[in-house]
Amino acid sequence: MYKNIVILTGAGISAESGIATFRDGGGLWSSHKVEDVATLNGYRRNPALVHDFYNSRRRELKNVSPNPAHIALAELEENHPGSVVIVTQNVDDLHERAGTKNLLHMHGELLSIRCEACGYKFKSGTDFSIESVCPKCSKKGVLRPDIVWFGEVPMHLEKIELLLISADLFISIGTSGAVYPAAGFVSIARNSAHTVEINIEASITASLFHEQIAGKAGKAVPEYVKKLLQATE
Ligand code: APR
């Protein structure tokens, strides 16, 4: 029975909830230029465009729900006697809404906003613009999405590294393995953990995993979680 389970999730786990992934056909990066909406330079160049991009993704959260994959992972955390931690690249709130507690958003969150002037961070589901005023320092035009853009340092990396070196099971779900440092987590974990990739198709880093399960997360994750929980009985 595994004692320290670390789970990395990517956009693929939210696809069946209706949230577009980034690199699949019709994904976000086929309709938006990364440099325009997911870099600090893009934000400085055209903050209104970037606010619109994140406002529409934030609004979308009201119309989607966790799918069986999110729910199964919350059940695993609830019922597995060992430690279960999810490290997500996703900025949606579907893991939280499924009941997951031990969760690290390494690329930030759509529902979190940050003031560039005073550093204040707060949760909000509303739209923001260059007219928005910081509730703490009252400056205008200084609020940005609390999202990690390309070229910025992902969050919680030290804590994640410690989790990976002490894991005995590392599961990667719904990520293409296209973006580091997340794509390198399997290389750290595989020294001590059994590593499993659950993805609709082999990711770029698939060959680094001890085990690959091809399938849609909404079906393959509940099946795998059931197997894990049966092993603890
Ligand atoms: N079930 C399982 N896997 C799926 C499903 C599904 N229903 N649908 C898609 N996938 C897989 C795709 O095959 C792909 O391998 O999920 C992966 C999604 O890959 P990306 O779109 O690249 O998303 P992700 O890996 O999360 O991107 C990583 O890149 O743009 C940045 O910050 C952004 O966090 C994001 C990071």
mmCIF file of C-alpha atoms in Angstrom, residues 35 38-45 116 144 149-150 152:
data_model
loop_
_atom_site.group_PDB
_atom_site.id
_atom_site.type_symbol
_atom_site.label_atom_id
_atom_site.label_comp_id
_atom_site.label_asym_id
_atom_site.label_seq_id
_atom_site.Cartn_x
_atom_site.Cartn_y
_atom_site.Cartn_z
ATOM 1 C CA GLU A 35 2.861 36.075 -25.893
ATOM 2 C CA ALA A 38 0.158 34.686 -20.965
ATOM 3 C CA THR A 39 3.316 36.779 -20.529
ATOM 4 C CA LEU A 40 4.137 39.845 -18.418
ATOM 5 C CA ASN A 41 5.167 41.699 -21.584
ATOM 6 C CA GLY A 42 1.798 40.929 -23.157
ATOM 7 C CA TYR A 43 0.066 42.285 -20.060
ATOM 8 C CA ARG A 44 2.179 45.459 -20.057
ATOM 9 C CA ARG A 45 1.543 45.915 -23.793
ATOM 10 C CA GLU A 116 1.102 44.862 -8.307
ATOM 11 C CA ARG A 144 -3.543 41.495 -12.304
ATOM 12 C CA TRP A 149 2.751 33.548 -16.885
ATOM 13 C CA PHE A 150 5.463 32.158 -19.144
ATOM 14 C CA GLU A 152 7.543 33.749 -14.325
#
